[in-house]
Coordinates of C-alpha atoms and ligand atoms in Angstrom, one line a residue:
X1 CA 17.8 23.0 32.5
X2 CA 17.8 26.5 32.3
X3 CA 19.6 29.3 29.8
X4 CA 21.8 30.7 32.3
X5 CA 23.5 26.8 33.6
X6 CA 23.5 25.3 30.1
X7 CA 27.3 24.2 29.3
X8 CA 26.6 26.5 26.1
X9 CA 25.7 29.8 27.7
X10 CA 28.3 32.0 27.0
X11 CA 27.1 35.5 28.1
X12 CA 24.9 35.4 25.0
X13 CA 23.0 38.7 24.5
X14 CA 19.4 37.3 23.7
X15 CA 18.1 33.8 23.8
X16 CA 14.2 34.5 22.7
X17 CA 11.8 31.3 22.7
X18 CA 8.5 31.5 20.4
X19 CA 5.4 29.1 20.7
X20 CA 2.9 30.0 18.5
X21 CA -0.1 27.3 18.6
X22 CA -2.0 27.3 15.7
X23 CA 0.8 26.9 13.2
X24 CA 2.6 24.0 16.4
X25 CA 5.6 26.4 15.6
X26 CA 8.1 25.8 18.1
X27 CA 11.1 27.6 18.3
X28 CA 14.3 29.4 19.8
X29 CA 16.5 32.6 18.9
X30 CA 20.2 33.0 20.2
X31 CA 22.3 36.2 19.7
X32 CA 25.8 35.4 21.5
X33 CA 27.4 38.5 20.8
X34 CA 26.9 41.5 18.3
X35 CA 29.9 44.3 19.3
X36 CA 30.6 43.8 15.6
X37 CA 27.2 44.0 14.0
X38 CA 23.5 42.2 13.5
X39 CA 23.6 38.6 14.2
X40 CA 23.2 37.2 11.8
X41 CA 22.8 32.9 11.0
X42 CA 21.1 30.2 9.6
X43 CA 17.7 29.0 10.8
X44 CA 18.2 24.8 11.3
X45 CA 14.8 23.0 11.6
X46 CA 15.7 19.4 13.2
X47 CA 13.5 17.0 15.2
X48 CA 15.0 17.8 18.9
X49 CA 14.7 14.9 20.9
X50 CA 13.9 17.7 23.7
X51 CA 13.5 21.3 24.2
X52 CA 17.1 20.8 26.3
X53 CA 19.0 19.7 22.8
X54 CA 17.6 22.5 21.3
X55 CA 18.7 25.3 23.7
X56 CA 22.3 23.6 23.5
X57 CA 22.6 23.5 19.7
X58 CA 21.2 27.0 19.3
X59 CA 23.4 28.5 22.4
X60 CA 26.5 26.8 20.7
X61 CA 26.0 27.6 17.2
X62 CA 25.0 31.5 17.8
X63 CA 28.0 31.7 19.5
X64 CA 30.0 29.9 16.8
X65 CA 29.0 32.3 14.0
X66 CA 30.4 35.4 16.0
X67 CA 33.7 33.7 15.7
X68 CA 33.0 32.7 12.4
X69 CA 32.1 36.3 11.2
X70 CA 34.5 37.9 12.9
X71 CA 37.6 36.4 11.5
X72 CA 36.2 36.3 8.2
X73 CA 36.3 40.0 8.4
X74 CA 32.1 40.7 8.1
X75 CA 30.1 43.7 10.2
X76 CA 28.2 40.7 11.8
X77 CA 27.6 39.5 14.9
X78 CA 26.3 35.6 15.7
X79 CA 23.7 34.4 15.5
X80 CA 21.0 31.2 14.8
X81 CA 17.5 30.2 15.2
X82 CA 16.2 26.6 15.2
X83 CA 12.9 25.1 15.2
X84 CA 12.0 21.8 17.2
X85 CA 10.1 19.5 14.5
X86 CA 10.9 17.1 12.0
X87 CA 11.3 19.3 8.8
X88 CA 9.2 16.6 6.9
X89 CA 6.0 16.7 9.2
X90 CA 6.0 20.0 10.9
X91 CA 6.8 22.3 8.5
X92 CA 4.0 24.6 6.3
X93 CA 3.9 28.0 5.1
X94 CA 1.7 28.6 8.2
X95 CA 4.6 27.8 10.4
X96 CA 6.9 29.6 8.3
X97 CA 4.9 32.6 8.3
X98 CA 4.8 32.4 12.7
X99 CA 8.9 32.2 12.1
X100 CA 8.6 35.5 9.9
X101 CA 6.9 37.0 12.6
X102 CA 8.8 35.8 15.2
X103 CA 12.2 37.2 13.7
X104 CA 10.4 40.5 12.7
X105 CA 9.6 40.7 16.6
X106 CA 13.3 41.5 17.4
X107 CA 13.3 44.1 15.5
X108 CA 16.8 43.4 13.4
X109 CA 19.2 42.5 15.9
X110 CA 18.6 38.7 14.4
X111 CA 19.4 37.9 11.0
X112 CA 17.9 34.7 9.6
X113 CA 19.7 32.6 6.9
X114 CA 19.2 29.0 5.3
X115 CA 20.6 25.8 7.2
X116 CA 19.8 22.3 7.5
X117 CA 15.9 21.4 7.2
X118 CA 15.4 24.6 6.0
X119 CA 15.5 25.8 2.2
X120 CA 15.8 29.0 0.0
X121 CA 12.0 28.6 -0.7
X122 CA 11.4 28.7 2.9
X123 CA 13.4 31.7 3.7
X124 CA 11.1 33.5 1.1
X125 CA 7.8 32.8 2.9
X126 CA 10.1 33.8 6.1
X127 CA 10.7 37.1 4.2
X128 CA 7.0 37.5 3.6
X129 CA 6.9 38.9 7.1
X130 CA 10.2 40.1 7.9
X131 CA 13.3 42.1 5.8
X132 CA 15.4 40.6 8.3
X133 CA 16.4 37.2 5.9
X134 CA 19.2 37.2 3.9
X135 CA 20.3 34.2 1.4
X136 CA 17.1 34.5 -1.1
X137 CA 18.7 36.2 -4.2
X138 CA 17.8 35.0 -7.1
X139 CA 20.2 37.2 -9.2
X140 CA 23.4 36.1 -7.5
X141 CA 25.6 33.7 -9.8
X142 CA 24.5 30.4 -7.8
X143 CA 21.1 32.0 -6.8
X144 CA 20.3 32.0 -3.3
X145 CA 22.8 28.6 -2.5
X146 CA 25.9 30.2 -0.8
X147 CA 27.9 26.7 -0.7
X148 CA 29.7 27.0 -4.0
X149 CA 31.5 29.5 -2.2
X150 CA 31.9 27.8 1.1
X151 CA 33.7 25.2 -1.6
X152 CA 35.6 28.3 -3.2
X153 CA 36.7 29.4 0.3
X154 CA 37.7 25.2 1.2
X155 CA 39.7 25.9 -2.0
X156 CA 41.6 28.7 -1.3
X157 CA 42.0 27.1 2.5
X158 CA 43.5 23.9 1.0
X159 CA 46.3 26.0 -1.2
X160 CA 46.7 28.2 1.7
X161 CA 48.1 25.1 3.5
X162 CA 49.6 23.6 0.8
X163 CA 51.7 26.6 0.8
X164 CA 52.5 27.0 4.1
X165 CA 53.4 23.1 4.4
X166 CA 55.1 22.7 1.4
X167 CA 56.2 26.7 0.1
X168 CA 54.2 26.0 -2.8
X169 CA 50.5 26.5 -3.2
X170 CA 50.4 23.8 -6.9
X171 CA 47.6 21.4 -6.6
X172 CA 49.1 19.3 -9.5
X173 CA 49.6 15.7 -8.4
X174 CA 48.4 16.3 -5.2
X175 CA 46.3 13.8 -3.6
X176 CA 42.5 14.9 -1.4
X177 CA 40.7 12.6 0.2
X178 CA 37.1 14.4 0.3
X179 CA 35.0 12.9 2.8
X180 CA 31.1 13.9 2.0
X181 CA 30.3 14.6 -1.6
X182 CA 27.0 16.9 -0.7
X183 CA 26.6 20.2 -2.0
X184 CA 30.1 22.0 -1.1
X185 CA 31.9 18.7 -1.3
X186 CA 30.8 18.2 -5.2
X187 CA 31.9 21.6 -6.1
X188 CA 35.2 21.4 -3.9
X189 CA 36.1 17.7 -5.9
X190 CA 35.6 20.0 -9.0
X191 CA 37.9 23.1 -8.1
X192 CA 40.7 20.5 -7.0
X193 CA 40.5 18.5 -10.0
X194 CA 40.1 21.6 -12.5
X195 CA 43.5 22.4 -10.7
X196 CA 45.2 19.1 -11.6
X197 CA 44.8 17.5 -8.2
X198 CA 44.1 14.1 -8.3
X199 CA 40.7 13.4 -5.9
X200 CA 39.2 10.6 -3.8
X201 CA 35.8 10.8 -2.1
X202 CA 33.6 9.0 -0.1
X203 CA 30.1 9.5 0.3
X204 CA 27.0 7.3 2.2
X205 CA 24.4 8.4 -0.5
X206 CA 24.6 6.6 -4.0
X207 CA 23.7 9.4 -6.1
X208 CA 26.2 11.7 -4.6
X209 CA 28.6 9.2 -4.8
X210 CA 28.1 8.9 -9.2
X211 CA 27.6 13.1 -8.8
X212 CA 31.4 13.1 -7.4
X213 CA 32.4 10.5 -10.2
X214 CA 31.2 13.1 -12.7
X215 CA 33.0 15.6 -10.8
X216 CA 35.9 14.0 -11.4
X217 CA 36.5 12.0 -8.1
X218 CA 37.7 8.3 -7.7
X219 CA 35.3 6.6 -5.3
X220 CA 36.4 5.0 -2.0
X221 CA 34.6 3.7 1.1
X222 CA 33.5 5.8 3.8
X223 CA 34.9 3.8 6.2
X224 CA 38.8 4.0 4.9
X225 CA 38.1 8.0 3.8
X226 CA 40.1 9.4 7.1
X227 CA 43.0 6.9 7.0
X228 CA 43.4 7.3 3.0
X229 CA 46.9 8.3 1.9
X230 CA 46.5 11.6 1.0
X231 CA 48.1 14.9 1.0
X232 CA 45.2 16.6 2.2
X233 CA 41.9 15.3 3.7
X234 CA 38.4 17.6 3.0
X235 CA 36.1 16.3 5.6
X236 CA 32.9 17.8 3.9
X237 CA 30.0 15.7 5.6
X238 CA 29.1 15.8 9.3
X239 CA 30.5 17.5 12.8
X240 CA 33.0 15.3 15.1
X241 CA 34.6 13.1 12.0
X242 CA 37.8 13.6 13.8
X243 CA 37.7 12.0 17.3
X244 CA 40.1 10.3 19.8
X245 CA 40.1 7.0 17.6
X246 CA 40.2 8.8 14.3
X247 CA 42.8 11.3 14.7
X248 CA 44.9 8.2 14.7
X249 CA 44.2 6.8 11.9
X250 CA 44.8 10.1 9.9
X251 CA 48.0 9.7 7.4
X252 CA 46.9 13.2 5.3
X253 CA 49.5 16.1 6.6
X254 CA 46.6 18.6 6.0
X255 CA 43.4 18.6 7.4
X256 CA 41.0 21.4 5.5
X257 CA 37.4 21.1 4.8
X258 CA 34.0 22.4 5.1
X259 CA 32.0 20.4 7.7
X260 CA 31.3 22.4 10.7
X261 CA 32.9 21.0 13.9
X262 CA 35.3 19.1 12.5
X263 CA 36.8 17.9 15.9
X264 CA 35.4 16.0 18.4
X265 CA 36.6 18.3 21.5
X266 CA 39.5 20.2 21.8
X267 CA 42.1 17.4 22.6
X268 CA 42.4 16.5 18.9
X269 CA 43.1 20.1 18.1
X270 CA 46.3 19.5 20.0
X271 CA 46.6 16.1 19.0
X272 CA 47.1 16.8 15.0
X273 CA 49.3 19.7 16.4
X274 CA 51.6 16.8 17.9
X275 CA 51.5 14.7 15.1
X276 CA 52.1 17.4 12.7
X277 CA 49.0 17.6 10.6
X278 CA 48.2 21.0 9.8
X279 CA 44.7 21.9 10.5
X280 CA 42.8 24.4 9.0
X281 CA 40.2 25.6 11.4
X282 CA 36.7 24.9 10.3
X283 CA 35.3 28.2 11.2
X284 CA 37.5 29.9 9.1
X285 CA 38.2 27.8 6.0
X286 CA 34.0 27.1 5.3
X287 CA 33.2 30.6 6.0
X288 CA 33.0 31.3 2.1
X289 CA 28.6 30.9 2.5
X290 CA 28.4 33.3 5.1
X291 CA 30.5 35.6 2.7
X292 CA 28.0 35.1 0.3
X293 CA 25.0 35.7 2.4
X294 CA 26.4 39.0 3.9
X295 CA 27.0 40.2 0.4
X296 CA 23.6 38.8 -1.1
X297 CA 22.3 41.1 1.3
X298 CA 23.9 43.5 0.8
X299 CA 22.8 43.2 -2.9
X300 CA 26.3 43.5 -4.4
X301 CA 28.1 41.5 -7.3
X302 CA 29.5 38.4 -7.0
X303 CA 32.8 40.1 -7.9
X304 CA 32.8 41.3 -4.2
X305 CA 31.9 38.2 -2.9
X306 CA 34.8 36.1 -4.7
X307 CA 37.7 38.6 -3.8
X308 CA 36.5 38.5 -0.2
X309 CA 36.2 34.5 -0.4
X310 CA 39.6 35.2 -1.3
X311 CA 40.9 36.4 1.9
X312 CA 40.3 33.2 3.9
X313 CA 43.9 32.4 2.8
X314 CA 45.0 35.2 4.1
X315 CA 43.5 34.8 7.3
X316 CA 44.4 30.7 7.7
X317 CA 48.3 31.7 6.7
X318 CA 48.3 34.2 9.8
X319 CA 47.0 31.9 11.8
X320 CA 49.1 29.2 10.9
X321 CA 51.8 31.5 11.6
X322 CA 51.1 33.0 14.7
X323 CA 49.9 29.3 15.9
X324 CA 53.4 27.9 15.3
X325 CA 55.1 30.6 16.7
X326 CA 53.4 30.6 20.0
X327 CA 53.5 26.8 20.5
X328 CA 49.6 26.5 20.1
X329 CA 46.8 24.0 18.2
X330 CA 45.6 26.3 14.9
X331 CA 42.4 25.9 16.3
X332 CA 43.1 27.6 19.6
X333 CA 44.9 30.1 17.9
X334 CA 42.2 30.7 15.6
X335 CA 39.5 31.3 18.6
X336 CA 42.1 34.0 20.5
X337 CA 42.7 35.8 17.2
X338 CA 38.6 35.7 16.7
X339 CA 38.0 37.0 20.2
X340 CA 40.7 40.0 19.6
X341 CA 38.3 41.0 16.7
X342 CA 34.8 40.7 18.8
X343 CA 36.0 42.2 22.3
X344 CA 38.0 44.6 20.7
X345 CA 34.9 45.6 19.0
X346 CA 32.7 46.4 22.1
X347 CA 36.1 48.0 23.6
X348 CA 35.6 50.1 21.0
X349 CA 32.3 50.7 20.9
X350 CA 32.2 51.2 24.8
X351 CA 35.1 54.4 24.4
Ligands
NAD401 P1 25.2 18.1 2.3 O1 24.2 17.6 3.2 O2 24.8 18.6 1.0 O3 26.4 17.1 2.1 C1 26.9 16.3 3.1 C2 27.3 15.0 2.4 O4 28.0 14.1 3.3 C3 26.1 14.2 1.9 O5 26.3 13.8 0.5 C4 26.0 13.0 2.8 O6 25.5 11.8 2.1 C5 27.5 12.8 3.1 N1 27.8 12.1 4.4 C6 27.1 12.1 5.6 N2 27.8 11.3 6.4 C7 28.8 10.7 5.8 C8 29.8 9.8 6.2 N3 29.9 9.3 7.4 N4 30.8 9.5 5.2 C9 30.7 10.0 4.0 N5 29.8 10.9 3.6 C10 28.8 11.2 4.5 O7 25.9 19.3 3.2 P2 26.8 20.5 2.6 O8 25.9 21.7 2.4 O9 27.6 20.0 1.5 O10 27.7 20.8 3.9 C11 28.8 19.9 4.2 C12 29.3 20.3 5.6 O11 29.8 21.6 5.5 C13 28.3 20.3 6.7 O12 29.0 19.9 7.9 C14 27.9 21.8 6.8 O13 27.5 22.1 8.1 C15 29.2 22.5 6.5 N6 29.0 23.8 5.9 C16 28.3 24.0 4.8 C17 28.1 25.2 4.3 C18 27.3 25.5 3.0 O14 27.4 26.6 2.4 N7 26.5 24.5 2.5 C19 28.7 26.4 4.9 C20 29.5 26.1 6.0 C21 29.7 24.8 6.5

């Protein structure tokens, strides 16, 4: 495969490919689109089962944050960066040093950031060799983690809905089913039941299961967590919970959590639309940590940070709005309203 015919390339700016031998680092950089600002995204380390899966993932998620950023309002553009190796063999400070190097190389227009196999500690021997890493304050109210606000923004999402739905926004007596009780899920099972809502969560991992029980959650199995009768179901865990068989099964009227690609393919976007479960696009409702990392880099309070988590309400309730009016899924909407934003930027830019 090459970058130009993979079902991911989307006109993307920069795809940059580093091989650096002594350190057996291994790894790709994809800008999709930065009319609005730096790209800026996390940098995922996962064990590729070839250099093909890699390109893919990093071609798809780049061009994911530029949607993400730009309907969450930032002065970013997308971005990501992933290395091919298992996190647990392959990676050393030697490797993350190349990485350093390798992002410093592009002279800013890539932004690096924490994602899965890699860690806060990590992005600080990245930032050994480049300023261009954001997401490793240690100052910041949760230090450099930004997903107590991803499960601020889920939060606001969730009452955003709520409202919409049901003209009122109350969370007492309502019922969540939270699917994935990891590290936005835990705090997301505490917000809701702080509020009075009564939560049930599911988790594959034992001690994040008793962590969700001391959150305040009543346990139930993974396997009935979709189908639960609930007002609103969280999926927290991993991408492409809700697929053709799934979507089914789903008896919440609300769907709004954090997990990134939440739906399988588009089809179920339109499908929840039919059977009148409100969805709250991923992209938008988990964008609270990228929030955080814009504003952790640009070193200012947690005060700014909150009131701008804030506005992901704002932002689902136009959507939900607009989505209705016009007869489309939320998550269609959601993309059209993003692209406004991003092509509207270089338009202006261009003029
Ligand atoms: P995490 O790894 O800490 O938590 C995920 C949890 O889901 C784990 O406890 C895991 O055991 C559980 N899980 C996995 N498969 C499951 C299944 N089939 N059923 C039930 N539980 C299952 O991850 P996280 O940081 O909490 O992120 C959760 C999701 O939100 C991910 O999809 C992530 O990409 C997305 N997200 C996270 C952030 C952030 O700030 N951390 C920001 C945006 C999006």
């Amino acid at each position: 495969m090459t970058v130009f015919n993979s079902q991911h390339y989307d006109g993307h700016e920069l795809v940059s490919f580093k091989h650096d031998a002594r350190s057996g680092l291994r790894a790709i950089v994809a800008v999709h689109n930065s009319n609005l600002g730096p790209a800026l995204g996390g940098c995922r380390m996962y064990p590729y089962a070839n250099d093909d899966d890699a390109l893919d993932d990093v071609l798809r998620l780049s061009k994911g944050m530029t949607y993400k950023s730009a309907l969450a309002g930032l002065p970013l553009g997308g971005g990501k960066a992933v290395i091919i190796g298992d996190p647990a063999k392959l990676k050393s400070r030697e490797l993350l040093l190349a990485m350093g190097s390798f992002i410093d190389d592009l002279g800013g227009r890539y932004i690096t950031a924490e994602d899965s196999g890699t860690s806060v500690s990590d992005l600080k021997i990245i930032a050994e060799r480049t300023s261009y890493v954001s997401g490793v304050m240690d100052s910041g109210r949760f230090g450099g983690d930004p997903s107590p606000y991803t499960a601020q923004g889920v939060y606001f999402g969730i009452k955003a809905a709520l409202k919409f739905k049901h003209g009122s926004d109350d969370l007492t007596s309502v019922r969540v089913a939270v699917q994935g009780a990891g590290a936005v899920g835990r705090h997301l099972i505490a917000l809701l039941t702080a509020a009075g809502a009564t939560v049930f969560a599911a988790d594959i991992n034992t001690t994040n299961k008793d962590l969700a029980r001391q959150a305040g959650a009543t346990i139930i199995a993974c396997d009935e967590v979709l189908g639960f009768a609930a007002d609103v179901l969280a999926p927290c865990a991993m991408g492409a919970a809700i697929n053709a068989e799934t979507v089914e099964e789903i008896q919440a009227g609300i769907v709004a959590g954090a997990a990134n690609n939440q739906l399988a393919g588009a089809t179920q976007g339109e499908r929840l639309m039919e059977r009148g479960i409100l969805y709250a696009p991923d992209f938008v409702i988990n964008a609270g940590g990228i929030i955080d990392v814009y504003y952790q880099r640009a070193e200012d309070s947690s005060a700014s940070t909150s009131a701008h988590v804030e506005t992901i309400a704002v932002t689902l309730s136009e959507i939900f709005k607009r989505a209705v009016t016009s007869g489309v899924s939320t998550a269609t909407m959601a993309e059209c309203l993003a692209e406004e934003k991003f092509l509207l930027g270089r338009r202006v830019r261009a003029a």
